[in-house]
mmCIF file of C-alpha atoms in Angstrom:
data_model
loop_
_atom_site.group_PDB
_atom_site.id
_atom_site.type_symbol
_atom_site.label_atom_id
_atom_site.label_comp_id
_atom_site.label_asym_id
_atom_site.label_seq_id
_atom_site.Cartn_x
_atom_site.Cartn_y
_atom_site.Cartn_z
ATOM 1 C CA UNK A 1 100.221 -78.851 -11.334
ATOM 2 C CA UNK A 2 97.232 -77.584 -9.293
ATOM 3 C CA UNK A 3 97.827 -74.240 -7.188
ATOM 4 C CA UNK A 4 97.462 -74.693 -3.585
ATOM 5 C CA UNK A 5 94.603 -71.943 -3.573
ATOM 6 C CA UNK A 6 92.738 -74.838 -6.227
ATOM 7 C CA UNK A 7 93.637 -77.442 -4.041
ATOM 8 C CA UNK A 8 91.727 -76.011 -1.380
ATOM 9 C CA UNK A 9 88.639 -75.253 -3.069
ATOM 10 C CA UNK A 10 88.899 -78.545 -4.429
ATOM 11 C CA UNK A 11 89.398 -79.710 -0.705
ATOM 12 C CA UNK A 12 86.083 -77.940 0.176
ATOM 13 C CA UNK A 13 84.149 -79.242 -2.441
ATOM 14 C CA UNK A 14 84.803 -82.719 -1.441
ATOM 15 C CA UNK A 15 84.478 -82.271 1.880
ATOM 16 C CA UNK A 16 81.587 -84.053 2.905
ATOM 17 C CA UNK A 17 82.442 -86.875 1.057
ATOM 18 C CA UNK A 18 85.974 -87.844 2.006
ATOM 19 C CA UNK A 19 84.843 -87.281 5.932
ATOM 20 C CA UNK A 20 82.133 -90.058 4.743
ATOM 21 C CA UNK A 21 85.206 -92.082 3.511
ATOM 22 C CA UNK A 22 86.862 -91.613 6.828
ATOM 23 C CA UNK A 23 84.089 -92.583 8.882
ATOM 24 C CA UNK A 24 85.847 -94.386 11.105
ATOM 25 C CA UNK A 25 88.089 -91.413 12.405
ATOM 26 C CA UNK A 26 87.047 -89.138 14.604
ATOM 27 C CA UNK A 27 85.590 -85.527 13.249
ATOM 28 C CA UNK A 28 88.857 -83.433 13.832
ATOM 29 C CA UNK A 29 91.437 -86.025 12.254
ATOM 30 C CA UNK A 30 89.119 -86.181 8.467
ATOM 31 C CA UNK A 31 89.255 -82.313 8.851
ATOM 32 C CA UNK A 32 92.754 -82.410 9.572
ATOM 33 C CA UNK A 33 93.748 -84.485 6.847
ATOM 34 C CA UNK A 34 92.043 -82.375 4.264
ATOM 35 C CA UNK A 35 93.642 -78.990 6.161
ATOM 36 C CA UNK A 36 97.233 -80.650 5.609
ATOM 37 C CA UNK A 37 96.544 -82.494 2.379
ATOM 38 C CA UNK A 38 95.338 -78.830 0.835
ATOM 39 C CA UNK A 39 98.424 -77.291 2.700
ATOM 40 C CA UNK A 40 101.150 -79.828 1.326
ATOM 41 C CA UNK A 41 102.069 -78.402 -2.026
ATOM 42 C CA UNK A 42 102.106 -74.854 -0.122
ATOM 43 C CA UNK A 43 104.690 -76.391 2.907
ATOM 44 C CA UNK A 44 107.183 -78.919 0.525
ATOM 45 C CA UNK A 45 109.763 -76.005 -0.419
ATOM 46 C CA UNK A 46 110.150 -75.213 2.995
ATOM 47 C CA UNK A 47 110.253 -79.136 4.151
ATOM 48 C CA UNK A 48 113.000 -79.110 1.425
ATOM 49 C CA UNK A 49 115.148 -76.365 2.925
ATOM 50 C CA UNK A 50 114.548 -77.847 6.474
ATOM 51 C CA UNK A 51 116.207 -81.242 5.118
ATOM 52 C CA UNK A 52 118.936 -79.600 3.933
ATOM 53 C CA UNK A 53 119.812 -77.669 6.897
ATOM 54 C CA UNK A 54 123.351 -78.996 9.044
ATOM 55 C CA UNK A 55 121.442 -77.809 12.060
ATOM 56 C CA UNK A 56 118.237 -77.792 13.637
ATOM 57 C CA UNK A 57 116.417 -75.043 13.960
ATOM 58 C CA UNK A 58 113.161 -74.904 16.027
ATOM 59 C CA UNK A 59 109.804 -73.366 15.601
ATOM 60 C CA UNK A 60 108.404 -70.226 13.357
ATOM 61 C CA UNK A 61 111.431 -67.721 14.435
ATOM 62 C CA UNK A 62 114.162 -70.950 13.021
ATOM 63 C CA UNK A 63 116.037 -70.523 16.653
ATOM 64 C CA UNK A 64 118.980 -73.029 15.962
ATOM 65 C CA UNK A 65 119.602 -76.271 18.351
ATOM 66 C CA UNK A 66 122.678 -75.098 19.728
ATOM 67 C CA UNK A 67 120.469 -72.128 21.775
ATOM 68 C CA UNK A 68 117.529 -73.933 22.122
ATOM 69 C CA UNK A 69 119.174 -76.816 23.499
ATOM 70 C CA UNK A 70 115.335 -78.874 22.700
ATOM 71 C CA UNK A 71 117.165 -82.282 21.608
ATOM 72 C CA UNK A 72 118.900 -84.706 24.274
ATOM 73 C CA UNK A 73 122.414 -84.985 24.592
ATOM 74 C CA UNK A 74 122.720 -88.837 23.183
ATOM 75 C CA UNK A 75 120.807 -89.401 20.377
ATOM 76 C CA UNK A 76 122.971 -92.267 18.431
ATOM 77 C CA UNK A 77 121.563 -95.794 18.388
ATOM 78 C CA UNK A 78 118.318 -94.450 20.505
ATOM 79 C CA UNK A 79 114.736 -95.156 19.046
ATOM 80 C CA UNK A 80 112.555 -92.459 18.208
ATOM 81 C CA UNK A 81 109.060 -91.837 16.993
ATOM 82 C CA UNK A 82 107.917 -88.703 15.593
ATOM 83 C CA UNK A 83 104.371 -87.873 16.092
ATOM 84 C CA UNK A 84 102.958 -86.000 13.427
ATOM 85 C CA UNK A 85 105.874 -85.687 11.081
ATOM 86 C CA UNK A 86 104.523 -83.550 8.432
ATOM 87 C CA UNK A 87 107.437 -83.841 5.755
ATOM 88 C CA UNK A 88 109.710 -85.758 8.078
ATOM 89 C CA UNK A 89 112.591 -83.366 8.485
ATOM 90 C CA UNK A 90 112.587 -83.884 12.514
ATOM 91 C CA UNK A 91 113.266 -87.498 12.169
ATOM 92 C CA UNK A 92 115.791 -87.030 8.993
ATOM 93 C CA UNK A 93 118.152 -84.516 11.368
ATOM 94 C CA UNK A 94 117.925 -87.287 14.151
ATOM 95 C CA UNK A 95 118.451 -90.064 11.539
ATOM 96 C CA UNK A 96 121.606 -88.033 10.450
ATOM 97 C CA UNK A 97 122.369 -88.602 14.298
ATOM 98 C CA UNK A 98 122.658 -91.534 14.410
ATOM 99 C CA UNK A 99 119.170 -92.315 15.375
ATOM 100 C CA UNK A 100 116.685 -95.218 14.499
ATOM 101 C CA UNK A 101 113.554 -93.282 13.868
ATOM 102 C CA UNK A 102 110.033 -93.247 12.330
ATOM 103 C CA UNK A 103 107.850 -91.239 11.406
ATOM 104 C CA UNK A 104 104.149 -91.076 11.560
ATOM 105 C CA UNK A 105 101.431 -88.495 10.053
ATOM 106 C CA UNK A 106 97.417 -87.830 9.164
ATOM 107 C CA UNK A 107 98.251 -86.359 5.456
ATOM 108 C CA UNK A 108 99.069 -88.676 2.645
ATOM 109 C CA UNK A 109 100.139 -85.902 0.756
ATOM 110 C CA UNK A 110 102.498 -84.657 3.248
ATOM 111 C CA UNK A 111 104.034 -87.828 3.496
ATOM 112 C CA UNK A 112 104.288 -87.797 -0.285
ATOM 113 C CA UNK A 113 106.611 -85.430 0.040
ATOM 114 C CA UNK A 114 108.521 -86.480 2.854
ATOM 115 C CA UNK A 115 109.393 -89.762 0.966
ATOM 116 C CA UNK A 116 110.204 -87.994 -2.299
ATOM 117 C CA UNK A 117 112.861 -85.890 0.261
ATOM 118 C CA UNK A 118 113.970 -88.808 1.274
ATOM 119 C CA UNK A 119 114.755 -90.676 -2.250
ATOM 120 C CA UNK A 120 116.239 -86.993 -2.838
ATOM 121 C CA UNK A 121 118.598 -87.376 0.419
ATOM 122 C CA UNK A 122 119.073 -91.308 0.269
ATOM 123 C CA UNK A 123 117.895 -91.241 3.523
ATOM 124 C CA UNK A 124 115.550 -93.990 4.357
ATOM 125 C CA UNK A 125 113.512 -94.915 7.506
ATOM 126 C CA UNK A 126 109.935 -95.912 8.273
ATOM 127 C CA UNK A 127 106.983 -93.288 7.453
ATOM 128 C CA UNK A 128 103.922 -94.402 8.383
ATOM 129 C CA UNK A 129 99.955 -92.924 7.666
ATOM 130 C CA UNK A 130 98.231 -92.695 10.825
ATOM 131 C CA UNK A 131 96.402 -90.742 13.955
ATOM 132 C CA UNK A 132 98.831 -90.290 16.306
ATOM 133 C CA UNK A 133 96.322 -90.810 18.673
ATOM 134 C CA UNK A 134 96.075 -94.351 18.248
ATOM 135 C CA UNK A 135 99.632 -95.907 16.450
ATOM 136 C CA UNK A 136 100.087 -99.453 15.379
ATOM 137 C CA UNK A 137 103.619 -100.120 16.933
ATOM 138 C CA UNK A 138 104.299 -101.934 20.051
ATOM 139 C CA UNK A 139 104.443 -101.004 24.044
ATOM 140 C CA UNK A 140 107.750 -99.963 24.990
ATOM 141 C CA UNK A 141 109.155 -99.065 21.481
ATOM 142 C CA UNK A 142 110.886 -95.826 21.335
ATOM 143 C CA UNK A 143 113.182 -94.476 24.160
ATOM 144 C CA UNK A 144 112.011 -90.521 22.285
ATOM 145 C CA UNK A 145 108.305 -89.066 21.270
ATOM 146 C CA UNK A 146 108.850 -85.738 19.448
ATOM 147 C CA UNK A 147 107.082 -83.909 18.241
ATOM 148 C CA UNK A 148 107.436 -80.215 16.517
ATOM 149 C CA UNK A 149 103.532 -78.662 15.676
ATOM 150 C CA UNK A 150 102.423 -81.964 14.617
ATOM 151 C CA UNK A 151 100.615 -84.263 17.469
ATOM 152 C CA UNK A 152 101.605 -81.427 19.731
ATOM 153 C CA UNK A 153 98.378 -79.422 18.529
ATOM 154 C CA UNK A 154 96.616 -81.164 15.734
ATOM 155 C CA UNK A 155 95.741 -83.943 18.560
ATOM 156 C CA UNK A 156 93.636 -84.357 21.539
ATOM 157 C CA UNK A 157 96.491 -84.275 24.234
ATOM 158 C CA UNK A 158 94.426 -86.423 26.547
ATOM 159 C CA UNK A 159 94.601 -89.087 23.980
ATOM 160 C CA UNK A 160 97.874 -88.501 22.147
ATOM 161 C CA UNK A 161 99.895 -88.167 25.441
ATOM 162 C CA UNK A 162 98.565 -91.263 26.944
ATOM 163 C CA UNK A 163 99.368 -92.798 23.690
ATOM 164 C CA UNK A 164 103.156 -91.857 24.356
ATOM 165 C CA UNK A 165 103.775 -92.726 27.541
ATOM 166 C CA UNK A 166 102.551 -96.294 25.774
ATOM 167 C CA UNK A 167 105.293 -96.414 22.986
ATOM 168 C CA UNK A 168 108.052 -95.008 25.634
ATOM 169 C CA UNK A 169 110.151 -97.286 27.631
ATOM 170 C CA UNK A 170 110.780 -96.315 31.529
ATOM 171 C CA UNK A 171 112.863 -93.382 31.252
ATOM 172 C CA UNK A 172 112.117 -92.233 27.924
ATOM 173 C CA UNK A 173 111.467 -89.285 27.145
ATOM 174 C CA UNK A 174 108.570 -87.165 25.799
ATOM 175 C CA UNK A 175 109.722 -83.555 24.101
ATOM 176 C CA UNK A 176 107.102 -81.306 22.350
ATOM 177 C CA UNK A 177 107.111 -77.944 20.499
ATOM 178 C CA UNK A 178 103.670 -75.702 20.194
ATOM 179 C CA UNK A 179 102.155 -72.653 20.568
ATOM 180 C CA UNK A 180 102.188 -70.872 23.749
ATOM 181 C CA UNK A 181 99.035 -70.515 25.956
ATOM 182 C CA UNK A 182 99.699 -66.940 25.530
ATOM 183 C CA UNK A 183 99.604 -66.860 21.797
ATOM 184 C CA UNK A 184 96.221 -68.461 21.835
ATOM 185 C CA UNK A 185 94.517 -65.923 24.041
ATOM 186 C CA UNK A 186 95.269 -63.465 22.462
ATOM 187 C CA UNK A 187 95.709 -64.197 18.808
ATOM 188 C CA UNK A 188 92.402 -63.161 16.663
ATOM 189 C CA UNK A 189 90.148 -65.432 15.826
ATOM 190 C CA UNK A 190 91.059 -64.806 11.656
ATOM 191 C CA UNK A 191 94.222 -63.635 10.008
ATOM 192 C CA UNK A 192 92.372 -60.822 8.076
ATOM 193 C CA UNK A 193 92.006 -59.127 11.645
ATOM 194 C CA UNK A 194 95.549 -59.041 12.007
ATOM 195 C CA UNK A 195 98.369 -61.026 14.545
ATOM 196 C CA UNK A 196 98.067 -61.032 18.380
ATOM 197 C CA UNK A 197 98.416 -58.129 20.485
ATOM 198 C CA UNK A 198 98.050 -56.963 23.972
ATOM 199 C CA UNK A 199 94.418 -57.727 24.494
ATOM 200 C CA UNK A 200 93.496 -61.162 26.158
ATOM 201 C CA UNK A 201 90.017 -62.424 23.263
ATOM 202 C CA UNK A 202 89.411 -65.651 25.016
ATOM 203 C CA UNK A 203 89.151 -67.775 28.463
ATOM 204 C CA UNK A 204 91.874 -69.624 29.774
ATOM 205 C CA UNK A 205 89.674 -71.416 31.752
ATOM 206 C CA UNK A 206 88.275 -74.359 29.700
ATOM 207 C CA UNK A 207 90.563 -74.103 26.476
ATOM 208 C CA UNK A 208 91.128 -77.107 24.669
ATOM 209 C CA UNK A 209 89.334 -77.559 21.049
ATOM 210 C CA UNK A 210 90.531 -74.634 19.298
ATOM 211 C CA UNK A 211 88.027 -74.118 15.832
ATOM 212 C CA UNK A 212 88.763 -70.801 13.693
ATOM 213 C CA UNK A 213 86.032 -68.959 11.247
ATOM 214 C CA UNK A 214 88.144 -68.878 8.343
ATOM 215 C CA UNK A 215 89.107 -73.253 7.640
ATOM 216 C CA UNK A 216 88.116 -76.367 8.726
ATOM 217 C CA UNK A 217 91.426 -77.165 10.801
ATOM 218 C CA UNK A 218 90.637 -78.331 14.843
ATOM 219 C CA UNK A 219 93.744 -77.301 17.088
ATOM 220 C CA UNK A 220 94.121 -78.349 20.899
ATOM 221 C CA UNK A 221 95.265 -76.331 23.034
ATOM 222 C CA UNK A 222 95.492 -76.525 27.418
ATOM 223 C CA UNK A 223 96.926 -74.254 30.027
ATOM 224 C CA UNK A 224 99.914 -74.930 32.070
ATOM 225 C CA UNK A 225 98.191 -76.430 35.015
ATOM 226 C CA UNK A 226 96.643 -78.954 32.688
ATOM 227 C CA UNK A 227 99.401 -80.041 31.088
ATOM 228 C CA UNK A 228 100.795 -80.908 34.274
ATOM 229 C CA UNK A 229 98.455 -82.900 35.268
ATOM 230 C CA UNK A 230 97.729 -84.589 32.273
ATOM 231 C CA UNK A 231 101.911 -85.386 31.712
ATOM 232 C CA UNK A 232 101.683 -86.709 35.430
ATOM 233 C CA UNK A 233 98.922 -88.955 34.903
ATOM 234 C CA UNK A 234 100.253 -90.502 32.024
ATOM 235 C CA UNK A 235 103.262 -91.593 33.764
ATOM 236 C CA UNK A 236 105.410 -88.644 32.931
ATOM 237 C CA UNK A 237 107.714 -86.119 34.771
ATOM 238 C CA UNK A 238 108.203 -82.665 33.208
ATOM 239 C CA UNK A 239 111.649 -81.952 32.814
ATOM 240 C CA UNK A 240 111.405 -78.927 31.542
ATOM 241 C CA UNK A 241 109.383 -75.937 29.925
ATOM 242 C CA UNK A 242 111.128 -73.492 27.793
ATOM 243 C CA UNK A 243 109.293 -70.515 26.448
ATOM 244 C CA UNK A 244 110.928 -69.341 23.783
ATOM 245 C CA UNK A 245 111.657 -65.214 23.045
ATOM 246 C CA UNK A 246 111.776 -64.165 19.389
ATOM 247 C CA UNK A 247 115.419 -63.653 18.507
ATOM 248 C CA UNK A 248 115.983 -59.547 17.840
ATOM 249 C CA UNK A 249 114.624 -58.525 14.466
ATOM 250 C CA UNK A 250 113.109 -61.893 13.847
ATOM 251 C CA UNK A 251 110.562 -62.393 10.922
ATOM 252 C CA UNK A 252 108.200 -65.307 10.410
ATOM 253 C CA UNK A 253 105.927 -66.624 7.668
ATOM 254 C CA UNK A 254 103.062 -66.851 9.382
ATOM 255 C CA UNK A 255 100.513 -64.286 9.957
ATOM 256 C CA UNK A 256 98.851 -64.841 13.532
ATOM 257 C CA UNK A 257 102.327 -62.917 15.432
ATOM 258 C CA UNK A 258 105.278 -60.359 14.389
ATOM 259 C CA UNK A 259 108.959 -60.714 16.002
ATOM 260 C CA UNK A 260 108.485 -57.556 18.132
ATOM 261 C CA UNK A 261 105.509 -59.476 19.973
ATOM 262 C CA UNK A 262 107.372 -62.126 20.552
ATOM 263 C CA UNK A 263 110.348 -59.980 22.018
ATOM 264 C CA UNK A 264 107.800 -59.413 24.949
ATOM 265 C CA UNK A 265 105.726 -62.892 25.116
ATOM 266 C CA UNK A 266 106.321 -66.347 24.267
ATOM 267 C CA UNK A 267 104.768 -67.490 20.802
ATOM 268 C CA UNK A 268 105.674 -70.673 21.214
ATOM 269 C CA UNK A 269 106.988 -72.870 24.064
ATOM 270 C CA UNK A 270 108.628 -76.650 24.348
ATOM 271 C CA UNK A 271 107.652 -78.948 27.102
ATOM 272 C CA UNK A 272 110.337 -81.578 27.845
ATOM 273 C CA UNK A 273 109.072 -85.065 30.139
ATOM 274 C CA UNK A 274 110.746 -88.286 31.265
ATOM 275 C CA UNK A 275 108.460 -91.642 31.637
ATOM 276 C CA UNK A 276 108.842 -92.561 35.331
ATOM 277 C CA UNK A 277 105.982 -94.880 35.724
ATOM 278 C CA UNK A 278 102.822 -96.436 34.830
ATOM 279 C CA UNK A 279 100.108 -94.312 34.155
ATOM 280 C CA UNK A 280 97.435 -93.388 37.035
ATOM 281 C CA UNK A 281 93.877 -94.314 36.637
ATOM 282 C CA UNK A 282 92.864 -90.442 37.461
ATOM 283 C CA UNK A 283 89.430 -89.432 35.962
ATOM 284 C CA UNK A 284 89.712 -85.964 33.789
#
């Protein structure tokens, strides 16, 4: 079986030619399909351990649901759609719920695994390949959007959240997981220079398209103020924001923060919205 360090040289190699393939998406979702179709092999052990887990646990420090509190009380028999499902583990703890829920994702290899978890677990719903940005399903589908990572930064928000408020019936709601606008000011621009710190390295003012020296990946990423006004225009009401603190003596994975940074600052926060109405006809 191919390493995941071959994988993405292969991934590299063929670049140009699978974006040709993909003409018809735009730039960021061919790049982020080869990102997460290199990454797969790398991320299935730890999609495994997620669908084995009794409880929910959110995020990079694993903070469980029962803190958090991220998921809405009544879950059974409710519809949900998970945008950007990676290996589906979201939408398998909600399924154990009692919840009617699919599952849709750029990577066919991600989704490779997240249907070989489920033949593992005998638990079946729908997975589907797709940009989040533009889904095939109906108006008025779902009565919950999640989504943890996934859509929440590997899509355009002005297009992905619009897209939501679409599939949501009045009332629904919209709940997200991501990184913090915190973390992103002040988290180097490549891993070799080390995880955030104290120093602000970028603008607030006009962040959105986040591109990094060291892969091909596109993030998106907004301030506060305009994710306000972009829930708001899409018909939403923001129930909540919860910025999440780093348990004491937490450890993560990932390279771009340490648990004593996010002791002080938020690494990652969750944005919780309810559909109230029709979207406005606001120019951005």
């Amino acid at each position: 079986m191919p390493t995941v360090s071959s994988l993405s040289v292969a991934a590299s190699r063929h670049y140009d030619g699978l974006v040709s393939a993909h003409a018809d998406l735009p730039d960021y979702v061919a790049r982020n399909r080869l990102h997460w179709d290199a990454l797969a092999q790398e991320y299935a052990e730890a999609g495994a351990r997620h669908w084995a887990q009794s409880e929910p646990t959110w995020g990079i420090w694993g903070v469980p649901e029962s803190e958090l509190h991220l998921l809405p009380d009544a879950i059974n028999g409710r519809d949900v759609i998970e945008l950007g499902c990676g290996t589906a583990y979201v939408s398998a703890w909600l399924a154990r719920r009692g919840a009617r829920t699919t599952g849709i994702d750029n990577s066919p290899a991600q989704l490779e695994t997240a249907r070989l978890l489920q033949r593992e677990d005998r638990l079946e719903f729908p997975l589907y390949l797709g940009n989040a940005e533009r889904t095939p399903f109906a108006d008025a589908s779902y009565d919950i959007a999640i989504s943890e990572y996934g859509a929440a930064i590997w899509c355009d928000p002005y297009l992905w959240v619009p897209e939501a408020a679409r599939l949501l019936r009045s009332g629904g709601e919209l709940i997200f997981l991501a990184n913090s606008v915190i973390q992103m000011l002040t988290v180097p621009d490549t891993l070799v220079e080390g995880p955030s710190t104290d120093r602000l390295r970028r603008d607030q003012f006009g962040m959105h398209r986040f591109e990094w020296p060291d892969d091909d990946s596109v993030e998106f990423h907004i301030s506060h103020g305009d994710w306000i006004r972009l829930l708001r225009r899409s018909g939403f009401e923001v129930i909540d924001l919860i910025e999440i603190q780093a348990p004491r003596g937490a450890k993560t994975r990932y390279e771009f923060t340490r648990g004593e940074w996010g002791r002080r600052w938020p690494a990652e926060e969750v944005w919780k919205a309810r559909k109230v109405g029709r979207p406005r006809r606001t120019v951005i």
